[in-house]
């Protein structure tokens, strides 16, 4: 193959992987592999610049910073949407449509999540991305072509296997940031001492407004398209047909978009989106309901600023005002002392909120939060409620400012804020509050999984000095438990049984249960693999050995070494072993029957949960993946298996029943 062919093959491969990742949501290579291919292409293009094309994946970055953005006129104005604040108003919207269209008929609607990002327009001429702009005032937008090119979900040229490219295609959609990426971005900014973004929308807007597209390229921007602009050389009869063709052309279309037969269907979709709002991976502020048929859209026409064939169905406010009745301090597992506002209970987005963390004194000062203040509360996308701001107009004359004391509210020990940190910590490891939280963590489901040991019981055990550290749990006898408040003999016996049962555990559960800072569930599993389940090797590992492990960085290595340097910790752990805790070695080399095998579970399993199935596979050296690809070795199909089953048949992947899977385990 000559160089030019090699370059073309690489480009096609990269574009295909992009398409699988962003459009089909079914990647078959890792990000690292993608980057390797991209670098390979970059090297070849550097040696042969004559073969560089504008739509090469390498051309997404590297443009020179602009002095200012130019402007772009929209061929067709980018309108906004009228709002429906209630189901009645959605019905009203439908009735008006029926009135305008005259005859009785069924109307198909398309219901889409209303993404909370920035509307943009992308222009493709003969299949090539030529320019892109913001909505601006609806008539004229800013030319942000270079910035849009950096977004990997936006195709630089159309895929034309199933549909040729039209002469002109204008696609509109939303640029946004996913909740997880938003958190990561803000964490990075905080670590670098940069100001954090208030919400994903602001982060997306700030990122698109960069004059240097190389900065935009570092931001985790996503894109979904949802509307047509001007079209030439192609014709669609419905919105759904347009969206499905966009997908074939390589555009990401939100998989949540649904077509329904009538307004009742649209209303149920709207309600369903509202209930799922907090579990969606991005923020939405409503639904958009659109008439599907383009001829009907045309007949209905537009008002001055919004079309008559679409409406935004707003969700119940996720913001409410209430009063701060008190501010108290709460002590966490790691000794962090956090101010918490006790609120007059208020329903926010369907959930009653009565506590909200104020994080630290700096935050209280910055927002000037006082006891008796009226505050605006919001449940953000990640569900944790927060104080947006104080409504100062409603501040009573006798509102009380709050100042944290430097004594732990629980044990009276000194509270200290380490240099460069915002969080105050109680330095007393024996502080009852810390002990309680540590025990709660130790017994939790994914740690030692001791059933029946709830918060109230742990409080009593610690207060009565029956339990001070983890090993004390294994010294408890039924009589001691039965003597506690609200404890029947039977339940005391059950708890002793659960404690007994927990003694047989695994390396990673035990390590996770210890609550070493920065060592979560995932890192615990990584450590189990790295030390082959050998706890004494782990306890005596030094920083170099730990850092040599993939996924263990200097911070984690340091906390682990410091943890074992404390004789008290070593003593407690050794006591646990002497009291009967055994770590099953589920990384036994001879048992790795699924080594390097990839499994996909689909449909519902009868004898185990998906999570348990995944754990079994992993404990035997295999991997459980969410999607079927050519790299899948086995698909385990339970009842009601659907698209993954079909895909497995298409790709010729071995399909097993749950029974056959269990036979393999024997
Ligand atoms: S359609 C004429 N669909 O909402 C209809 N808009 O108020 C044009 N938006 O500026 C828009 N998700 O930023 C449409 N699925 C969706 C949307 C959506 C979010 C935003 C968009 C637009 C605003 C209209």
XYZ file of C-alpha atoms and ligand atoms in Angstrom:
690
model
C 0.000 0.000 0.000
C 1.365 3.457 -0.820
C 1.456 6.264 1.758
C -1.671 7.956 0.499
C -3.668 4.735 0.740
C -2.339 4.077 4.243
C -3.393 7.580 5.274
C -6.868 7.039 3.807
C -7.287 3.697 5.560
C -6.237 5.207 8.889
C -8.628 8.115 8.433
C -11.505 5.806 7.603
C -10.690 3.662 10.616
C -10.596 6.684 12.940
C -13.857 8.036 11.530
C -15.500 4.636 11.954
C -14.407 4.455 15.589
C -15.691 7.975 16.162
C -19.017 7.011 14.640
C -19.266 3.882 16.796
C -18.430 5.897 19.905
C -20.521 9.011 19.432
C -23.413 7.856 17.264
C -23.889 4.154 17.939
C -22.657 4.389 21.532
C -20.889 1.102 20.963
C -17.108 1.569 20.911
C -14.866 -1.382 20.154
C -11.504 0.150 21.030
C -10.221 2.021 24.068
C -9.508 5.758 24.091
C -5.816 4.931 24.312
C -5.982 2.821 21.160
C -7.839 5.626 19.379
C -5.132 8.092 20.394
C -2.440 5.731 19.110
C -4.116 5.517 15.699
C -4.529 9.289 15.642
C -0.835 9.796 16.416
C 0.084 7.342 13.693
C -1.933 9.390 11.211
C -0.395 12.598 12.523
C 3.130 11.289 11.943
C 2.322 10.259 8.361
C 0.651 13.590 7.645
C 3.615 15.495 9.070
C 5.883 13.636 6.675
C 3.459 14.146 3.784
C 1.598 17.419 4.311
C 0.456 17.278 0.686
C -2.078 14.599 1.681
C -3.704 16.561 4.534
C -7.416 17.187 3.943
C -9.735 19.548 5.818
C -11.840 16.647 7.118
C -8.895 14.643 8.489
C -9.381 13.794 12.187
C -6.038 15.524 12.814
C -7.526 18.849 11.699
C -9.771 19.185 14.740
C -7.002 20.929 16.662
C -4.096 23.273 16.021
C -5.801 26.291 14.434
C -4.317 29.690 15.337
C -6.197 31.786 17.929
C -8.593 34.387 16.514
C -8.624 38.135 17.232
C -12.413 38.114 17.307
C -15.270 35.963 16.033
C -16.788 36.813 12.659
C -20.543 36.622 12.141
C -22.743 34.268 10.151
C -26.249 35.057 8.892
C -28.699 32.209 9.403
C -30.453 31.404 6.122
C -33.521 30.492 8.169
C -33.955 32.237 11.544
C -33.179 30.143 14.624
C -36.365 30.507 16.615
C -37.069 29.824 20.248
C -39.892 27.769 21.723
C -43.072 28.733 23.545
C -43.320 27.195 27.016
C -45.997 24.984 28.526
C -45.786 25.241 32.301
C -48.232 22.400 32.999
C -49.921 19.396 31.423
C -52.986 21.592 30.840
C -50.897 23.942 28.786
C -49.581 21.027 26.721
C -53.200 19.999 26.055
C -53.947 23.581 25.137
C -51.101 23.517 22.616
C -52.609 20.391 21.069
C -56.123 21.867 20.942
C -54.881 24.950 19.109
C -53.175 22.717 16.575
C -56.399 20.751 16.061
C -58.347 23.964 15.612
C -55.913 25.303 13.002
C -55.766 22.073 11.072
C -59.529 21.749 11.027
C -60.486 18.151 10.336
C -60.422 15.525 13.115
C -57.231 13.537 12.863
C -54.561 11.789 14.856
C -51.396 13.790 15.219
C -48.059 12.105 15.651
C -45.665 13.905 17.958
C -41.963 13.544 18.621
C -40.849 14.089 22.218
C -37.259 15.061 22.937
C -35.326 15.981 26.079
C -34.778 19.745 26.215
C -31.046 19.897 26.692
C -29.624 22.683 28.782
C -26.697 23.777 26.658
C -26.119 26.073 23.689
C -27.897 25.945 20.350
C -25.581 25.876 17.327
C -25.956 25.546 13.579
C -23.637 23.421 11.442
C -23.390 23.870 7.678
C -22.337 21.053 5.334
C -21.761 21.655 1.627
C -21.591 18.539 -0.518
C -20.979 16.473 2.581
C -18.161 18.610 4.031
C -18.420 20.642 7.228
C -17.785 24.228 6.148
C -18.905 26.429 9.007
C -20.781 26.596 12.266
C -22.267 29.319 14.411
C -24.073 30.168 17.619
C -27.741 31.099 17.652
C -26.912 34.741 18.444
C -30.030 36.905 18.131
C -31.663 34.259 15.953
C -30.778 36.003 12.697
C -27.029 36.472 13.061
C -24.720 34.249 15.081
C -21.006 34.144 15.844
C -18.748 32.109 13.615
C -17.336 29.434 15.915
C -16.317 26.963 13.208
C -12.860 26.241 14.662
C -14.280 25.547 18.105
C -16.985 23.258 16.760
C -14.404 21.262 14.822
C -12.750 20.246 18.097
C -15.932 18.449 19.226
C -15.395 14.832 18.267
C -19.113 14.080 18.096
C -19.486 16.549 15.225
C -18.640 14.851 11.905
C -16.228 16.735 9.640
C -17.657 14.947 6.613
C -20.824 12.928 6.161
C -20.942 9.140 5.976
C -22.608 8.359 2.686
C -22.957 4.543 2.660
C -26.744 4.632 2.884
C -27.603 8.183 1.722
C -25.652 10.442 -0.632
C -24.665 13.857 0.723
C -26.968 16.725 -0.287
C -25.587 19.960 -1.768
C -26.566 21.841 1.346
C -27.368 20.570 4.805
C -27.883 22.807 7.819
C -28.144 20.916 11.067
C -29.064 22.469 14.383
C -28.432 21.001 17.756
C -27.172 21.553 21.258
C -23.611 21.630 22.547
C -23.570 20.558 26.195
C -21.425 18.965 28.916
C -22.343 15.691 30.600
C -22.720 15.706 34.384
C -19.727 13.412 34.990
C -17.482 15.422 32.672
C -18.624 18.626 34.335
C -17.561 17.317 37.724
C -14.204 16.192 36.370
C -13.634 19.551 34.669
C -14.412 21.498 37.840
C -12.198 19.201 39.935
C -9.325 19.849 37.542
C -9.935 23.584 37.672
C -10.093 23.583 41.421
C -6.821 21.643 41.620
C -5.212 24.151 39.243
C -6.494 27.101 41.291
C -8.820 28.243 38.502
C -12.387 29.453 39.140
C -14.976 26.670 38.847
C -18.026 26.861 36.581
C -21.402 27.326 38.264
C -23.176 24.739 36.088
C -22.662 22.634 32.940
C -24.408 25.215 30.767
C -21.998 27.976 31.760
C -19.075 25.620 31.257
C -20.279 24.753 27.744
C -20.882 28.422 26.893
C -17.489 29.498 28.254
C -15.770 26.745 26.299
C -17.427 27.614 22.991
C -16.627 31.298 23.406
C -12.850 30.769 23.456
C -10.932 32.609 20.766
C -8.256 29.917 21.006
C -9.799 26.655 19.829
C -6.935 24.735 21.436
C -8.506 25.589 24.785
C -11.933 24.473 23.557
C -10.315 21.191 22.526
C -9.455 20.437 26.166
C -13.089 20.788 27.262
C -15.349 17.710 27.292
C -18.076 19.033 24.982
C -20.864 16.809 23.668
C -23.335 17.366 20.870
C -26.823 16.123 19.910
C -28.689 17.390 16.861
C -32.438 17.985 16.790
C -33.511 20.274 13.959
C -33.053 21.068 10.268
C -32.053 24.446 8.885
C -31.891 25.078 5.134
C -31.677 21.991 2.887
C -30.865 21.665 -0.815
C -30.841 18.472 -2.825
C -32.669 16.379 -0.266
C -36.256 16.155 0.956
C -37.792 14.731 4.100
C -41.439 14.136 4.914
C -41.141 13.947 8.688
C -38.949 14.978 11.596
C -38.297 11.353 12.542
C -37.162 10.554 9.007
C -34.813 13.538 9.138
C -33.332 12.423 12.486
C -32.816 8.865 11.364
C -31.042 10.044 8.194
C -28.865 12.336 10.313
C -27.811 9.267 12.278
C -26.848 7.479 9.066
C -24.848 10.539 8.033
C -22.907 10.243 11.262
C -24.576 12.750 13.584
C -25.246 11.933 17.240
C -29.000 11.917 17.819
C -30.328 11.628 21.359
C -31.491 7.999 21.852
C -34.165 9.296 24.256
C -36.102 10.883 21.373
C -39.437 9.102 20.893
C -42.266 9.208 18.375
C -45.810 8.820 19.737
C -49.221 8.499 18.062
C -51.108 11.208 19.884
C -50.965 13.907 22.540
C -51.606 11.438 25.387
C -48.506 9.540 24.342
C -46.576 12.817 24.259
C -47.732 13.716 27.768
C -46.686 10.349 29.176
C -43.257 10.697 27.558
C -42.968 14.187 29.035
C -43.841 12.864 32.500
C -41.455 9.962 32.161
C -38.618 12.293 31.218
C -39.421 14.372 34.299
C -39.163 11.365 36.622
C -35.906 10.283 34.984
C -34.464 13.769 34.910
C -31.965 13.165 37.676
C -30.664 9.873 36.338
C -30.001 11.141 32.816
C -26.276 11.750 32.254
C -26.858 15.389 31.231
C -29.006 18.236 32.512
C -32.372 18.869 30.914
C -34.892 21.534 31.810
C -37.944 20.118 30.086
C -39.169 18.219 27.071
C -39.687 19.483 23.533
C -42.832 18.237 21.816
C -42.849 18.575 18.019
C -45.397 17.715 15.323
C -43.745 14.903 13.361
C -45.214 15.474 9.898
C -43.371 18.184 7.935
C -46.439 18.985 5.811
C -48.415 19.675 8.993
C -45.548 21.763 10.397
C -45.669 23.795 7.188
C -49.444 24.214 7.433
C -49.207 25.380 11.052
C -46.421 27.864 10.360
C -44.637 30.145 12.818
C -45.353 33.118 15.071
C -42.890 35.994 15.304
C -40.412 34.166 17.549
C -41.570 30.570 17.844
C -43.116 27.869 15.679
C -46.730 26.778 16.251
C -45.823 23.116 15.756
C -43.558 22.759 18.775
C -43.619 23.541 22.470
C -41.241 23.250 25.401
C -42.858 21.320 28.272
C -41.283 22.723 31.424
C -40.592 20.574 34.481
C -41.468 21.396 38.071
C -38.999 23.829 39.566
C -35.893 22.246 41.012
C -35.488 25.467 42.983
C -37.476 26.618 45.996
C -37.057 29.129 48.775
C -37.076 28.213 52.454
C -35.672 29.346 55.790
C -32.466 28.273 57.505
C -33.592 27.395 61.031
C -30.166 26.468 62.313
C -26.626 25.610 61.301
C -24.963 22.608 62.938
C -21.634 20.870 62.510
C -21.404 17.288 61.338
C -18.325 15.072 61.572
C -17.553 12.601 58.794
C -15.591 9.357 58.641
C -12.329 11.116 57.884
C -12.878 13.721 60.588
C -14.041 16.406 58.157
C -16.186 18.860 60.100
C -18.891 20.235 57.836
C -21.459 22.939 58.558
C -24.957 21.742 57.662
C -27.990 24.020 57.389
C -31.181 22.715 59.003
C -33.989 23.941 56.772
C -37.687 24.398 57.216
C -38.568 21.292 55.125
C -39.461 22.129 51.532
C -40.353 20.057 48.474
C -37.877 20.595 45.649
C -38.545 18.792 42.362
C -40.668 16.206 44.173
C -38.306 15.449 47.073
C -38.454 16.874 50.602
C -35.247 18.655 51.551
C -34.517 19.477 55.186
C -30.703 19.486 55.343
C -28.203 21.042 53.029
C -24.446 21.057 53.329
C -22.777 24.458 53.420
C -19.379 22.812 52.756
C -17.109 25.075 54.831
C -16.716 28.463 56.483
C -15.335 30.080 53.305
C -18.482 29.114 51.446
C -20.689 30.504 54.237
C -18.773 33.778 54.170
C -18.771 34.006 50.389
C -22.541 33.559 50.177
C -23.081 35.462 53.463
C -25.408 32.780 54.798
C -26.944 33.434 58.232
C -29.338 31.603 60.541
C -32.950 32.791 59.915
C -32.109 33.780 56.344
C -34.460 32.913 53.498
C -32.444 31.040 50.881
C -32.922 29.717 47.376
C -32.356 25.940 47.380
C -31.640 23.934 44.273
C -31.385 20.275 43.558
C -28.729 20.221 40.889
C -28.340 17.498 38.300
C -26.384 15.373 40.725
C -29.308 15.417 43.196
C -27.321 16.861 46.126
C -29.209 19.955 47.277
C -27.332 23.229 47.563
C -27.899 26.833 48.575
C -27.888 28.995 45.451
C -28.105 32.328 47.237
C -29.558 34.252 50.131
C -32.651 36.331 49.404
C -31.246 39.355 51.238
C -34.478 41.319 50.802
C -36.100 38.867 53.199
C -33.336 38.952 55.831
C -34.755 39.642 59.319
C -33.001 42.310 61.384
C -31.931 39.750 63.960
C -30.442 37.193 61.531
C -27.474 35.439 63.125
C -24.103 35.067 61.341
C -22.447 31.692 61.865
C -18.834 31.094 62.798
C -17.422 27.585 63.105
C -15.727 26.871 66.415
C -12.351 25.215 66.433
C -13.604 22.441 68.711
C -15.085 19.218 67.394
C -18.838 19.269 68.180
C -18.664 15.603 69.115
C -15.486 15.086 71.149
C -14.333 18.618 71.906
C -10.931 17.894 70.399
C -9.241 20.614 68.359
C -10.355 21.099 64.771
C -7.667 22.083 62.325
C -7.820 23.287 58.712
C -4.708 22.038 56.908
C -2.768 24.594 54.870
C -4.255 25.008 51.376
C -7.433 23.072 52.190
C -10.915 24.432 52.780
C -12.123 21.588 54.995
C -11.643 21.600 58.762
C -10.798 18.250 60.366
C -11.093 16.826 63.852
C -7.666 15.382 64.579
C -8.854 12.872 67.174
C -9.017 9.428 65.572
C -11.012 8.116 68.541
C -13.656 10.824 68.126
C -16.990 9.024 68.548
C -18.502 10.624 65.443
C -15.615 9.442 63.299
C -15.717 5.984 64.825
C -19.453 5.713 64.071
C -19.023 6.769 60.447
C -16.060 4.412 60.017
C -18.031 1.474 61.410
C -21.001 2.374 59.191
C -18.690 2.261 56.213
C -17.030 -0.973 57.356
C -20.344 -2.865 57.548
C -21.853 -1.355 54.356
C -23.106 -3.464 51.455
C -20.055 -3.248 49.217
C -17.615 -3.538 52.121
C -18.094 -6.291 54.760
C -21.823 -6.445 54.039
C -23.064 -7.030 57.597
C -26.844 -7.060 57.453
C -28.874 -5.450 60.241
C -26.175 -3.207 61.714
C -27.845 0.128 61.068
C -26.957 3.668 62.053
C -28.966 3.701 65.322
C -27.441 0.462 66.524
C -23.911 1.571 65.695
C -24.516 4.815 67.622
C -25.428 2.781 70.692
C -22.532 0.346 70.310
C -20.063 3.217 70.138
C -21.677 5.262 72.906
C -21.813 2.249 75.226
C -18.116 1.701 74.422
C -18.788 -1.796 73.152
C -17.205 -0.967 69.828
C -14.261 1.304 69.279
C -12.580 -0.198 66.247
C -13.478 -2.768 63.565
C -12.087 -5.759 65.449
C -14.464 -5.072 68.361
C -17.378 -6.096 66.106
C -15.988 -9.626 66.061
C -15.880 -9.756 69.847
C -19.569 -8.945 70.316
C -21.838 -11.601 71.795
C -25.612 -11.858 71.446
C -26.315 -10.904 75.077
C -24.562 -7.568 74.666
C -26.692 -6.751 71.643
C -29.917 -7.954 73.239
C -29.319 -5.561 76.127
C -29.447 -2.547 73.784
C -32.512 -0.352 73.205
C -35.137 -1.736 70.868
C -33.311 -5.006 70.376
C -35.099 -8.338 70.485
C -33.184 -11.535 71.182
C -33.984 -12.903 67.778
C -32.601 -9.886 65.938
C -29.535 -9.872 68.185
C -28.898 -13.488 67.192
C -29.393 -12.625 63.517
C -26.848 -9.832 63.717
C -24.290 -12.100 65.355
C -24.911 -14.536 62.520
C -24.409 -11.791 59.930
C -21.168 -10.731 61.630
C -20.018 -14.340 61.622
C -20.877 -14.709 57.949
C -18.932 -11.576 57.037
C -15.702 -13.178 58.274
C -15.362 -14.955 54.988
C -14.655 -12.144 52.631
C -12.316 -11.059 49.883
C -9.178 -8.956 49.842
C -10.822 -6.080 48.007
C -13.920 -5.913 50.208
C -11.782 -5.912 53.333
C -9.387 -3.248 52.065
C -12.277 -1.083 50.937
C -13.961 -1.581 54.333
C -10.914 -0.172 56.151
C -11.762 3.213 54.671
C -8.213 4.210 53.799
C -8.500 7.649 52.211
C -8.397 7.615 48.401
C -8.835 3.836 48.341
C -12.316 3.229 46.990
C -13.877 0.089 45.596
C -12.099 0.261 42.279
C -8.623 0.894 43.674
C -9.191 -1.943 46.158
C -9.784 -4.314 43.267
C -6.726 -3.019 41.462
C -4.675 -3.676 44.610
C -6.101 -7.171 44.991
C -4.955 -8.018 41.482
C -1.559 -6.380 41.909
C -0.807 -8.180 45.186
C -2.423 -11.370 44.041
C -4.588 -11.319 47.153
C -1.571 -11.351 49.490
C -2.474 -9.010 52.349
C 0.895 -9.092 54.109
C 2.660 -8.120 50.892
C 0.221 -5.217 50.608
C 0.730 -4.156 54.228
C 4.493 -3.960 53.820
C 4.617 -2.413 50.327
C 6.613 0.793 49.946
C 5.777 3.851 47.848
C 7.823 2.692 44.838
C 6.143 -0.704 44.722
C 2.710 0.885 44.994
C 3.384 3.541 42.389
C 4.522 0.873 39.957
C 0.935 -0.388 39.871
C -1.176 0.831 36.992
C -3.865 3.219 38.296
C -2.049 3.909 41.577
C -0.594 7.422 41.678
C 1.661 9.147 44.229
C -1.251 10.417 46.357
C -2.829 6.980 46.775
C 0.565 5.331 47.337
C 1.388 7.879 50.020
C -1.895 7.459 51.945
C -1.526 3.676 51.904
C 2.031 3.757 53.251
C 1.011 6.259 55.938
C -1.955 4.082 56.903
C 0.237 1.033 57.530
C 2.885 3.131 59.261
C 0.370 3.580 62.074
C 0.831 0.653 64.482
C -2.738 0.992 65.702
C -4.075 0.231 62.199
C -1.802 -2.796 61.839
C -2.914 -4.041 65.247
C -6.632 -3.719 64.426
C -6.201 -5.553 61.125
C -4.166 -8.354 62.700
C -6.795 -8.675 65.427
C -9.421 -9.076 62.718
C -7.477 -11.992 61.279
C -6.955 -13.558 64.704
C -10.691 -13.268 65.302
C -11.393 -15.328 62.201
C -11.541 -13.060 59.158
C -10.269 -14.923 56.141
C -9.718 -13.496 52.710
C -10.764 -15.828 49.968
C -8.199 -15.739 47.258
C -10.462 -15.298 44.312
C -7.543 -14.429 42.135
C -6.152 -17.865 42.215
C -4.134 -18.392 39.037
C -5.359 -21.948 38.501
C -8.938 -20.739 38.662
C -8.648 -18.023 36.043
C -10.825 -19.939 33.629
C -12.162 -16.741 32.031
C -8.795 -15.079 31.611
C -9.041 -12.327 28.935
C -12.554 -13.407 27.981
C -15.204 -10.743 27.500
C -18.794 -11.400 28.537
C -21.954 -9.445 27.849
C -25.097 -10.152 29.886
C -28.443 -9.306 28.357
C -32.050 -9.853 29.347
C -32.988 -10.722 32.909
C -31.069 -13.374 34.823
C -32.860 -15.663 37.224
C -30.320 -17.004 39.669
C -28.179 -13.900 40.148
C -28.127 -10.176 39.613
C -26.114 -8.594 36.804
C -23.739 -7.245 39.418
C -23.130 -10.688 40.876
C -22.632 -12.141 37.407
C -20.094 -9.414 36.679
C -18.264 -10.137 39.915
C -18.084 -13.852 39.128
C -16.655 -13.171 35.681
C -14.102 -10.719 37.059
C -13.084 -13.027 39.872
C -12.246 -15.652 37.258
C -10.076 -13.271 35.247
C -12.660 -12.168 32.678
C -14.307 -8.884 31.792
C -17.992 -7.965 31.691
C -18.858 -5.372 29.096
C -22.074 -3.492 28.398
C -22.111 -3.789 24.630
C -21.593 -6.530 22.082
C -18.741 -6.163 19.611
C -16.399 -8.359 17.611
C -14.275 -8.557 20.753
C -17.065 -10.179 22.775
C -16.425 -13.851 23.533
C -19.737 -14.821 25.096
C -23.192 -13.299 25.295
C -25.271 -14.689 28.164
C -28.897 -14.195 27.173
C -31.627 -14.208 29.816
C -35.355 -13.766 29.323
C -36.364 -10.800 27.172
C -32.940 -10.372 25.531
C -33.273 -7.853 22.691
C -30.907 -5.826 20.564
C -27.725 -7.205 22.082
C -28.917 -10.701 21.284
C -29.543 -9.716 17.666
C -26.155 -8.080 17.444
C -24.480 -11.218 18.801
C -26.200 -13.301 16.119
C -25.071 -10.842 13.443
C -21.473 -10.920 14.622
C -21.436 -14.671 15.174
C -20.619 -14.357 18.901
C -21.226 -17.476 21.035
C -24.580 -17.157 22.805
C -25.187 -19.104 26.016
C -28.190 -19.515 28.269
C -27.885 -18.735 31.964
C -27.847 -22.481 32.645
C -24.952 -23.016 30.229
C -23.076 -20.165 31.898
C -23.529 -21.827 35.289
C -22.321 -25.117 33.882
C -19.104 -23.371 32.843
C -18.620 -22.327 36.469
C -18.730 -25.905 37.616
S -35.918 22.716 18.724
C -37.908 26.044 16.494
N -35.176 20.755 20.268
O -34.246 25.222 23.334
C -37.409 24.971 17.400
N -34.579 22.982 20.908
O -36.226 27.550 23.252
C -35.982 25.146 17.658
N -33.244 23.103 22.943
O -32.554 27.508 21.337
C -35.445 24.389 18.737
N -33.172 20.952 23.341
O -31.166 25.772 22.592
C -35.173 22.082 20.081
N -34.533 18.916 21.521
C -34.547 20.245 21.333
C -33.890 21.128 22.208
C -33.941 22.504 21.969
C -32.787 22.154 23.748
C -33.035 24.557 23.171
C -32.331 25.224 22.039
C -33.239 26.335 21.593
C -34.148 26.492 22.744
C -35.505 26.926 22.252
